[in-house]
Short mmCIF file of the C-alpha atoms (twelve columns), coordinates in Angstrom:
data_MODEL
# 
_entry.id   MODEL 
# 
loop_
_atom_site.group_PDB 
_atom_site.id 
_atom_site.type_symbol 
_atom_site.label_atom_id 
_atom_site.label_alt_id 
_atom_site.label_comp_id 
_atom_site.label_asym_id 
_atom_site.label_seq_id 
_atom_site.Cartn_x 
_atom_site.Cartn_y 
_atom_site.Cartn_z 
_atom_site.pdbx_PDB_model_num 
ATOM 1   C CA . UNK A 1   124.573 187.830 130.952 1 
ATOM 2   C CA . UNK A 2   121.603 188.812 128.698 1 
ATOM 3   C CA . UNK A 3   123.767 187.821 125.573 1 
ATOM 4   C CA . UNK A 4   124.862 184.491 126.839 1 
ATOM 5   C CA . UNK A 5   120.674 184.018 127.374 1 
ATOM 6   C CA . UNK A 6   120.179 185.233 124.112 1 
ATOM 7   C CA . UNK A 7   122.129 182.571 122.817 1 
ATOM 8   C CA . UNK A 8   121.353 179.869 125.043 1 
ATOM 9   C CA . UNK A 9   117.566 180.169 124.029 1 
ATOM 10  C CA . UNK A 10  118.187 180.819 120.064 1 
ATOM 11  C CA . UNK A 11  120.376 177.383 120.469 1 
ATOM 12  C CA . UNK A 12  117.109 175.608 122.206 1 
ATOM 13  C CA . UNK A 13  114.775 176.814 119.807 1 
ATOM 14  C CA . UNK A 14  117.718 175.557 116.968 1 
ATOM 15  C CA . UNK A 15  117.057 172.011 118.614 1 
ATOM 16  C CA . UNK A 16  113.285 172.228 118.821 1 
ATOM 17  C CA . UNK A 17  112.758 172.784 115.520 1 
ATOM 18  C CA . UNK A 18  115.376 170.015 113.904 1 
ATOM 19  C CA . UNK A 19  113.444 167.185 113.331 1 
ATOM 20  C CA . UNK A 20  114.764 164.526 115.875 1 
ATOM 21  C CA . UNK A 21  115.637 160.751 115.259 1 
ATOM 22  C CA . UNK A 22  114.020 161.469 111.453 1 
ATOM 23  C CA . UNK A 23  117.683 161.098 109.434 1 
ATOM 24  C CA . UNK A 24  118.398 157.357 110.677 1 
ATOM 25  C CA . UNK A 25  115.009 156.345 109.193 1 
ATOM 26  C CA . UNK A 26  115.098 157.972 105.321 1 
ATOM 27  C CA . UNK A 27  115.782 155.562 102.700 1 
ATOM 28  C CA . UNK A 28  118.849 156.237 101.089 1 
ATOM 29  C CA . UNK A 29  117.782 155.162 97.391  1 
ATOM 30  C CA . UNK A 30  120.497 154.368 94.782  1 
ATOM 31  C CA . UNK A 31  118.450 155.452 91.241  1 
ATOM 32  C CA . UNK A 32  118.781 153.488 88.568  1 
ATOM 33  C CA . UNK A 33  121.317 151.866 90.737  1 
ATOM 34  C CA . UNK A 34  123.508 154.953 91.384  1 
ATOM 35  C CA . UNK A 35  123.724 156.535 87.869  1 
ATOM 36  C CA . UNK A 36  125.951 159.212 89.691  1 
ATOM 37  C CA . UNK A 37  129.063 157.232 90.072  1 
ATOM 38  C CA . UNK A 38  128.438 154.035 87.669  1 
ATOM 39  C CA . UNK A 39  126.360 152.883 84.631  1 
ATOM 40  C CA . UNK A 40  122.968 153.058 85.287  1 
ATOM 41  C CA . UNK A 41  120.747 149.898 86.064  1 
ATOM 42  C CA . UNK A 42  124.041 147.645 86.530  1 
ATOM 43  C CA . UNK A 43  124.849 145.393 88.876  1 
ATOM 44  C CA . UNK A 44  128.204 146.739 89.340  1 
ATOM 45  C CA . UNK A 45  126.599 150.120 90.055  1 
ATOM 46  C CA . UNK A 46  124.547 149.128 92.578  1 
ATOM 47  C CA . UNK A 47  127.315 147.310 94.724  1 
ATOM 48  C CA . UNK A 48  129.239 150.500 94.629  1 
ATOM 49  C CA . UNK A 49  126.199 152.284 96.344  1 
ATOM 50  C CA . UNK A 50  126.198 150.014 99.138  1 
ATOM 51  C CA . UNK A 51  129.759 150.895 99.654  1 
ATOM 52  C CA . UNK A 52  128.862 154.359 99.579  1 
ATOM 53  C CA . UNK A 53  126.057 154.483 101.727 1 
ATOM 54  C CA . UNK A 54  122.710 152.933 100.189 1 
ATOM 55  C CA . UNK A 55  120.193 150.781 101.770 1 
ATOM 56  C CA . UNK A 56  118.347 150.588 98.263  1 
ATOM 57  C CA . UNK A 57  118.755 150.231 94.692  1 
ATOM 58  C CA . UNK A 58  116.379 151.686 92.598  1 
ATOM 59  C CA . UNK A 59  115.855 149.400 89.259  1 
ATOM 60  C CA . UNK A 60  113.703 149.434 86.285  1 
ATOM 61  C CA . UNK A 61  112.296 146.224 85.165  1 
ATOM 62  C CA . UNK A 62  111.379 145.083 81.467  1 
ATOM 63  C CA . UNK A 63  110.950 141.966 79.511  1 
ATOM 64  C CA . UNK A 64  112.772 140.407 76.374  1 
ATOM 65  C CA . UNK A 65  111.586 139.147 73.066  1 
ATOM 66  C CA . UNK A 66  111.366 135.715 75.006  1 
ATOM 67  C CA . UNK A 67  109.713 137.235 78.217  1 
ATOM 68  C CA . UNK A 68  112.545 137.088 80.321  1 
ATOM 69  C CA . UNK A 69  113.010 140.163 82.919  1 
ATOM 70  C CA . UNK A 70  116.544 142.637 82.475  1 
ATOM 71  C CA . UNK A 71  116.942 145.620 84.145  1 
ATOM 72  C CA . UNK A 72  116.816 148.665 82.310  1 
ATOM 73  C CA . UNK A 73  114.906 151.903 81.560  1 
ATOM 74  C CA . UNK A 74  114.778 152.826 78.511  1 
ATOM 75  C CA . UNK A 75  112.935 150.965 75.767  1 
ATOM 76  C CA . UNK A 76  115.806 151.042 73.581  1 
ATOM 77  C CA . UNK A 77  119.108 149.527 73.924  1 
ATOM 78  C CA . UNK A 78  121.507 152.010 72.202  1 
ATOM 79  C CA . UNK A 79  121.366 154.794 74.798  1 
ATOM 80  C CA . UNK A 80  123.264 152.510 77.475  1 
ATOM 81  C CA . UNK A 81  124.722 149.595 75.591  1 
ATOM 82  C CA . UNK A 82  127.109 148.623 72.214  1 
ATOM 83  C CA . UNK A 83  124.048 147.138 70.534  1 
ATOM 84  C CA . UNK A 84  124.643 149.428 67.253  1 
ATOM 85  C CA . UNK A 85  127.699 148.291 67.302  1 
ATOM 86  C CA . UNK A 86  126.790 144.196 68.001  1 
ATOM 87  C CA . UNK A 87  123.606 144.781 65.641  1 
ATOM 88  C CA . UNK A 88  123.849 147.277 63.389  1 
ATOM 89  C CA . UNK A 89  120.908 146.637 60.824  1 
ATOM 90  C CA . UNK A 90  118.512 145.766 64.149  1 
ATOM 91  C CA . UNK A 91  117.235 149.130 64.306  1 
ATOM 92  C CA . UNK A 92  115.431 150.763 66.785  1 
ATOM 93  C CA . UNK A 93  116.853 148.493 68.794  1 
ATOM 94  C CA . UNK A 94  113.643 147.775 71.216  1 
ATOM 95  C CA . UNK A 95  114.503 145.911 74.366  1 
ATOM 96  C CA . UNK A 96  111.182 143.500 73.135  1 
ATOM 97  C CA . UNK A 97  112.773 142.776 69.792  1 
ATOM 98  C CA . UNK A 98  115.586 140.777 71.636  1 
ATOM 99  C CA . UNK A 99  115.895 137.744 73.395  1 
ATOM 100 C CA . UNK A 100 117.971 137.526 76.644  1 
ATOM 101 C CA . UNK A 101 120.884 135.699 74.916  1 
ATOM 102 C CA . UNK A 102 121.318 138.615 72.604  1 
ATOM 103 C CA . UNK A 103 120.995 141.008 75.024  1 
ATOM 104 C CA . UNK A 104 124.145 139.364 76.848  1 
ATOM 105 C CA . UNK A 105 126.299 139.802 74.211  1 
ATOM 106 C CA . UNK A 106 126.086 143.635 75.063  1 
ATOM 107 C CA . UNK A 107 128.462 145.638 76.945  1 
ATOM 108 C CA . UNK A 108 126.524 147.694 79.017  1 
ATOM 109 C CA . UNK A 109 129.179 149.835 80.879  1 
ATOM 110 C CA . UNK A 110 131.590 151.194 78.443  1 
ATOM 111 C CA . UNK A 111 129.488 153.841 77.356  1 
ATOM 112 C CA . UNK A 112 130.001 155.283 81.240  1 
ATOM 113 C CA . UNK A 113 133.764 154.093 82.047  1 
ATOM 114 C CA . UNK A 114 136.239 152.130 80.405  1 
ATOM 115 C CA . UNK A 115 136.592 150.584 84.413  1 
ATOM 116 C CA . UNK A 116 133.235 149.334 83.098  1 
ATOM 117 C CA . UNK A 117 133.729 147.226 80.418  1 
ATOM 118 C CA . UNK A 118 132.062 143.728 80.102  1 
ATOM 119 C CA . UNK A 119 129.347 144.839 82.450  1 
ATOM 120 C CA . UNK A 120 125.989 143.617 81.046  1 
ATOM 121 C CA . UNK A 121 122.221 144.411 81.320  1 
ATOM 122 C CA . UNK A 122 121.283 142.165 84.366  1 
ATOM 123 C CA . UNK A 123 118.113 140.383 84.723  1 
ATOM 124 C CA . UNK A 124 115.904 140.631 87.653  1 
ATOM 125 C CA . UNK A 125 117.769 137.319 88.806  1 
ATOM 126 C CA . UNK A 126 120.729 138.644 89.143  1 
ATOM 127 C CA . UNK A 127 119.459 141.529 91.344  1 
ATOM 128 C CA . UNK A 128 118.217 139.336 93.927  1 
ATOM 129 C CA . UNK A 129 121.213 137.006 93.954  1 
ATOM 130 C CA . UNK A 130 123.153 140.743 94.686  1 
ATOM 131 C CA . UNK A 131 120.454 141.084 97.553  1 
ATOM 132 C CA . UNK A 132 120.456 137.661 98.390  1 
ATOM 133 C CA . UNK A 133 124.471 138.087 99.709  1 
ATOM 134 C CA . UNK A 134 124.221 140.638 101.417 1 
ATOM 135 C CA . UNK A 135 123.468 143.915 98.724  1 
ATOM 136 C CA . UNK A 136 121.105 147.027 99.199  1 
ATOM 137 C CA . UNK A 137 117.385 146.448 99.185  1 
ATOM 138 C CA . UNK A 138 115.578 146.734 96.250  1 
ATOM 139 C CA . UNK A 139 112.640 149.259 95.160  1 
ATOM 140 C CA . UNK A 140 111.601 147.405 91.247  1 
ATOM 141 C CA . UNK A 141 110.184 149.832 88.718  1 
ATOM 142 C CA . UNK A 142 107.487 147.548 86.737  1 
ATOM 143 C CA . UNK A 143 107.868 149.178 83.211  1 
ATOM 144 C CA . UNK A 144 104.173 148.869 82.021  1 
ATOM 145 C CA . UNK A 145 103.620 149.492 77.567  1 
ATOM 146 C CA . UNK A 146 102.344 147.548 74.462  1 
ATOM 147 C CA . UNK A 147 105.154 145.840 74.187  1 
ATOM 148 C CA . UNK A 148 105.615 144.376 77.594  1 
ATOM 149 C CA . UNK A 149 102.564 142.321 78.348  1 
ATOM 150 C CA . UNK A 150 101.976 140.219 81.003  1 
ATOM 151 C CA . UNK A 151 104.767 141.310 82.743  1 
ATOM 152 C CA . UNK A 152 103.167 142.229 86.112  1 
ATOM 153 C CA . UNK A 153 102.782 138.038 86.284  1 
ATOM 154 C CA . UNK A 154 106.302 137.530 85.253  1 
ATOM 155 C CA . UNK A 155 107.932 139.666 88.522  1 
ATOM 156 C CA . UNK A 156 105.211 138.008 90.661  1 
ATOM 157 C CA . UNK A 157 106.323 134.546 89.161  1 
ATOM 158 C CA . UNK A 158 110.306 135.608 89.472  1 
ATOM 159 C CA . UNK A 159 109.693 136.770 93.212  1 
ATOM 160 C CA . UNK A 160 107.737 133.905 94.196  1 
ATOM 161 C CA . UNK A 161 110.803 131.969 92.566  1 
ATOM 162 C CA . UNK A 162 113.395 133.364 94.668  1 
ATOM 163 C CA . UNK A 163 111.556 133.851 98.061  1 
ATOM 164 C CA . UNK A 164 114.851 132.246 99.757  1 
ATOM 165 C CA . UNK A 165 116.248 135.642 98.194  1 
ATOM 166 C CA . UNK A 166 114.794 138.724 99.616  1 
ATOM 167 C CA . UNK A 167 112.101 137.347 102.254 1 
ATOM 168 C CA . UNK A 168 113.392 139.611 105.299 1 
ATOM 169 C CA . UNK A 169 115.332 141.832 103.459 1 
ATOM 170 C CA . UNK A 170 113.920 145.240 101.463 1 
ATOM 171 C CA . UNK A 171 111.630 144.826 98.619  1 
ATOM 172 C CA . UNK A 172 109.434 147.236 97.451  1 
ATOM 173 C CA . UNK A 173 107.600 147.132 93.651  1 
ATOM 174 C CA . UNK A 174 106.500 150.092 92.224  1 
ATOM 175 C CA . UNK A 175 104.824 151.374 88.887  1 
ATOM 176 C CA . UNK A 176 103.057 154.550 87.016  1 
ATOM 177 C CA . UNK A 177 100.054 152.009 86.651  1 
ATOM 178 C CA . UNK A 178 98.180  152.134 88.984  1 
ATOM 179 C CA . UNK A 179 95.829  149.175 88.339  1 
ATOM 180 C CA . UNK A 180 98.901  147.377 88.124  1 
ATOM 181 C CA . UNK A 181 100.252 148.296 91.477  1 
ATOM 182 C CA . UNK A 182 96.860  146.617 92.734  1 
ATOM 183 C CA . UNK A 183 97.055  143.986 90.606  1 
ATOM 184 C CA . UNK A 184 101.066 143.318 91.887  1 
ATOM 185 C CA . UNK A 185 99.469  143.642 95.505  1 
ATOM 186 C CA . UNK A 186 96.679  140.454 94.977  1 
ATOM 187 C CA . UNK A 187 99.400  138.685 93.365  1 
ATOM 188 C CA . UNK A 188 102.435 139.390 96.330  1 
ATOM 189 C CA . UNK A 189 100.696 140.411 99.081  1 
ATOM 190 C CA . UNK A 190 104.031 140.068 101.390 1 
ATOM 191 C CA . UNK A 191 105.706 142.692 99.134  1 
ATOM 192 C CA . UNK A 192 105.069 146.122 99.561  1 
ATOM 193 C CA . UNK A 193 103.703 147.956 96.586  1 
ATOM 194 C CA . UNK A 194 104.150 151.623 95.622  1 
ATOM 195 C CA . UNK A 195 102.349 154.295 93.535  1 
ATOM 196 C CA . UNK A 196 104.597 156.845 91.309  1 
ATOM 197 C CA . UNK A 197 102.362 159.736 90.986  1 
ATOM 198 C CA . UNK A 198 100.893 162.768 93.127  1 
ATOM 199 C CA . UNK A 199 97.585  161.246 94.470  1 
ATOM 200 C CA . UNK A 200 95.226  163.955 95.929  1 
ATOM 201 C CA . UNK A 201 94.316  164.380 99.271  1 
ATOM 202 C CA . UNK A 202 90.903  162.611 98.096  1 
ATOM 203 C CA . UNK A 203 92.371  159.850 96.796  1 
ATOM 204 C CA . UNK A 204 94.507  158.687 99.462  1 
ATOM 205 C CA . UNK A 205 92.296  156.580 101.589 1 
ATOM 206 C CA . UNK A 206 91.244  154.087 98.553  1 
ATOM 207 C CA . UNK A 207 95.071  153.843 97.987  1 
ATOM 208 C CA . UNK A 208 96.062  152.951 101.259 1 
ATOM 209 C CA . UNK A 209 93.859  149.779 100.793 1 
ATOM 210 C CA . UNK A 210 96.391  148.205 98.834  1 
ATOM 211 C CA . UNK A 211 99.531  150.774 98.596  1 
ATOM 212 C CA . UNK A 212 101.943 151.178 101.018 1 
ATOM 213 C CA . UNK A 213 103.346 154.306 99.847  1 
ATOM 214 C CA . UNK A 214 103.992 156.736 96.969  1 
ATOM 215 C CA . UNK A 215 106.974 157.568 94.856  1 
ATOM 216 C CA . UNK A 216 106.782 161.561 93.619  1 
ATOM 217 C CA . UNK A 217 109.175 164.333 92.462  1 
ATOM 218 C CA . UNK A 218 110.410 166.751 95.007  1 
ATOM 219 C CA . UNK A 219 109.086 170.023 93.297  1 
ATOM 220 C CA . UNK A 220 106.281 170.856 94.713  1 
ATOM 221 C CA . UNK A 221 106.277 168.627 98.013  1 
ATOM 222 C CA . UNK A 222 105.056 170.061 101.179 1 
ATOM 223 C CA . UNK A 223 105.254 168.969 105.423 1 
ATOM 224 C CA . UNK A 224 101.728 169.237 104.934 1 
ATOM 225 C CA . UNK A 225 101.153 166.957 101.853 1 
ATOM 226 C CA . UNK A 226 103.919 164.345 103.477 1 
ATOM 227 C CA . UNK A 227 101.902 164.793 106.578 1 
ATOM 228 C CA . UNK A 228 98.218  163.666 105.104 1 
ATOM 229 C CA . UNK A 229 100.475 160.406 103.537 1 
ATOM 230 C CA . UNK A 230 101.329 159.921 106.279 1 
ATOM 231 C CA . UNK A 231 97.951  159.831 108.495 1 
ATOM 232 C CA . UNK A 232 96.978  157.072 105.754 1 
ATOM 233 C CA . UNK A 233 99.882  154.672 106.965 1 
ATOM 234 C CA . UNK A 234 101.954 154.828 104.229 1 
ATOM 235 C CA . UNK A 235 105.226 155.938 103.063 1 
ATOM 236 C CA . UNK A 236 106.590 159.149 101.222 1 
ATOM 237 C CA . UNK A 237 109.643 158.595 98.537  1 
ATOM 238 C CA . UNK A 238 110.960 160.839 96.068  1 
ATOM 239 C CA . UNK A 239 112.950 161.704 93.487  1 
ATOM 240 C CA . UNK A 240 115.970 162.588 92.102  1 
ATOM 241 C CA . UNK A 241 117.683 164.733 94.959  1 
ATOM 242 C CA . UNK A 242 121.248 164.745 94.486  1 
ATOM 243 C CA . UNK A 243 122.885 168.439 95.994  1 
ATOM 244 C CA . UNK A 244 122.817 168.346 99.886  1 
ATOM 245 C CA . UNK A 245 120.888 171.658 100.837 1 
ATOM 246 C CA . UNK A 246 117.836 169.736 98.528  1 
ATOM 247 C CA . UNK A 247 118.277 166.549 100.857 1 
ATOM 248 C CA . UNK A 248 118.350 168.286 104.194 1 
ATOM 249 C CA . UNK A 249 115.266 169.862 103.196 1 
ATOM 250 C CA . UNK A 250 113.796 166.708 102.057 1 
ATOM 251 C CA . UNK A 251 114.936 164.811 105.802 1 
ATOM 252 C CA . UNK A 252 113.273 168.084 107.316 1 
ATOM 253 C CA . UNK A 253 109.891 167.778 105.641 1 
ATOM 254 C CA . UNK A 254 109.778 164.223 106.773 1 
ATOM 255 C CA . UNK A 255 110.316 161.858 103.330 1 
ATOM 256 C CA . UNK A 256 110.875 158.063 103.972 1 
ATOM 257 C CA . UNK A 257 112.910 157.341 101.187 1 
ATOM 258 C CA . UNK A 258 115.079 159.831 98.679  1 
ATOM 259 C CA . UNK A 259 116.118 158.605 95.320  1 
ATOM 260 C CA . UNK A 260 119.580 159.745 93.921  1 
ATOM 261 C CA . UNK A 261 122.522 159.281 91.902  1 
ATOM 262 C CA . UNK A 262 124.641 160.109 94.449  1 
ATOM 263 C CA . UNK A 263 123.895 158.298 97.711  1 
ATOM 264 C CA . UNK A 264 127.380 159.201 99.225  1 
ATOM 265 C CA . UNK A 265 125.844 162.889 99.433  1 
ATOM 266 C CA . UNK A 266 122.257 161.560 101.167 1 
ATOM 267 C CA . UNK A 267 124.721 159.310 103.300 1 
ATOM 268 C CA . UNK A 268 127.015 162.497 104.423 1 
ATOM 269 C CA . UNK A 269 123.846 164.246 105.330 1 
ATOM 270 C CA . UNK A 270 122.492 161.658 107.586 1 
ATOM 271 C CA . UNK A 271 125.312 161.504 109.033 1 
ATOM 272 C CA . UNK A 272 125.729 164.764 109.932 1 
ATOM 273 C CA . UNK A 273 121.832 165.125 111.390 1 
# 
């Protein structure tokens, strides 16, 4: 009889500490569009992460030579495309020193899968169109440098475009610049904006004036830290967490959103809450 108490009680305390309903409400974030299963910042990846489980797609935004927006991360082309191939004598092959009709001569999947092949570099367009029918949310990475000026007013003017696209759905814009995430804010006001960064504890309130969350790696994080975001109103993500101890210990400390490559495996956790 004492036994079966024994384990009666170490089952209810089991319960009491599991953090109830908080699964169902994480953000199950697609990186780069789900570089875990398909080339990174593609369309093509980021429908497969829906299939798989993904409310979001994680994107990085730049602009060409003739200020139109693609998705990609890197500076440079010739990590994920053919461009040495298309353009040999165009080294270093900066995203800036291209115009958008170049850039769509580029095979952007190959490099990942032959399954891939044909796949370009999308533009921002393209990504809302995907959201537009029925695709994951979006969280936008504003790439800020030198050689991208202006581009804070291009997104706003792309967004404002498409309203008909992703007013209703999940938007989110985010950026390293944190003048620019205010500056995005003034110009979109409906869209929520996001700081990547670890903020102190004394910096949070003047934040929360304008941010509605922040984007952060997972080393480090703490209930605590997530906690004191959280008393400000806004919204914890981070990043990358792809093994599934790492993600059930991320659900537990109370993240709103978890960035991966794998979103089957954030999926299977949550489902398994």
């Amino acid at each position: 009889m004492y036994r079966l108490l024994g384990v009666v009680i170490t089952v209810a305390l089991i319960l009491m500490t599991r953090p109830a309903q908080a699964a169902p409400n994480v953000d199950n974030i697609a990186h780069r569009g789900g570089a875990g299963y398909g080339p990174e910042n593609t369309i093509a990846a980021c429908v497969l992460s829906g299939r798989q489980g993904a409310n979001m797609c994680e994107f990085d935004v730049q602009q060409t030579k003739d200020l139109e927006l693609v998705l990609i991360h890197d500076q440079t082309l010739n990590r994920t495309t053919n461009v040495e191939d298309v353009y040999p004598d165009r080294a270093p092959w900066r995203v800036s020193d291209f115009t958008l009709e170049e850039i769509r001569r580029l095979d952007a999947g190959s490099w990942f899968s032959s399954r891939y092949q044909g796949e370009g570099v999308p533009t921002l367009k393209q990504a809302l169109d995907n959201m537009g029918g029925g695709g994951p949310g979006l969280l936008l990475e504003v790439k800020h440098s030198p050689i991208n000026p202006g581009i804070d007013r291009r997104v706003a003017t792309e967004l404002q475009e498409n309203r008909s696209l992703w007013v209703g759905k999940r938007l989110v814009l985010q950026a390293f610049d944190w003048k620019a995430v205010r500056a995005l804010h003034r110009m979109l006001p409906e869209v929520p904006v996001v700081v990547i960064g670890k903020p102190g504890v004394g910096q949070l309130a003047e934040l929360s004036g304008y941010a509605k969350g922040i984007t952060l790696p997972h080393s480090g994080l703490t209930p605590d830290y997530i906690a004191k975001v959280h008393e400000r109103g806004m919204r914890v993500y981070t990043s990358t967490a792809n093994r599934r101890p790492l993600i059930r210990r991320l659900i537990a400390y109370g993240v709103d959103g978890i960035m991966t490559n794998r979103p089957d495996r954030v999926w299977a956790v949550k489902r398994r809450w």
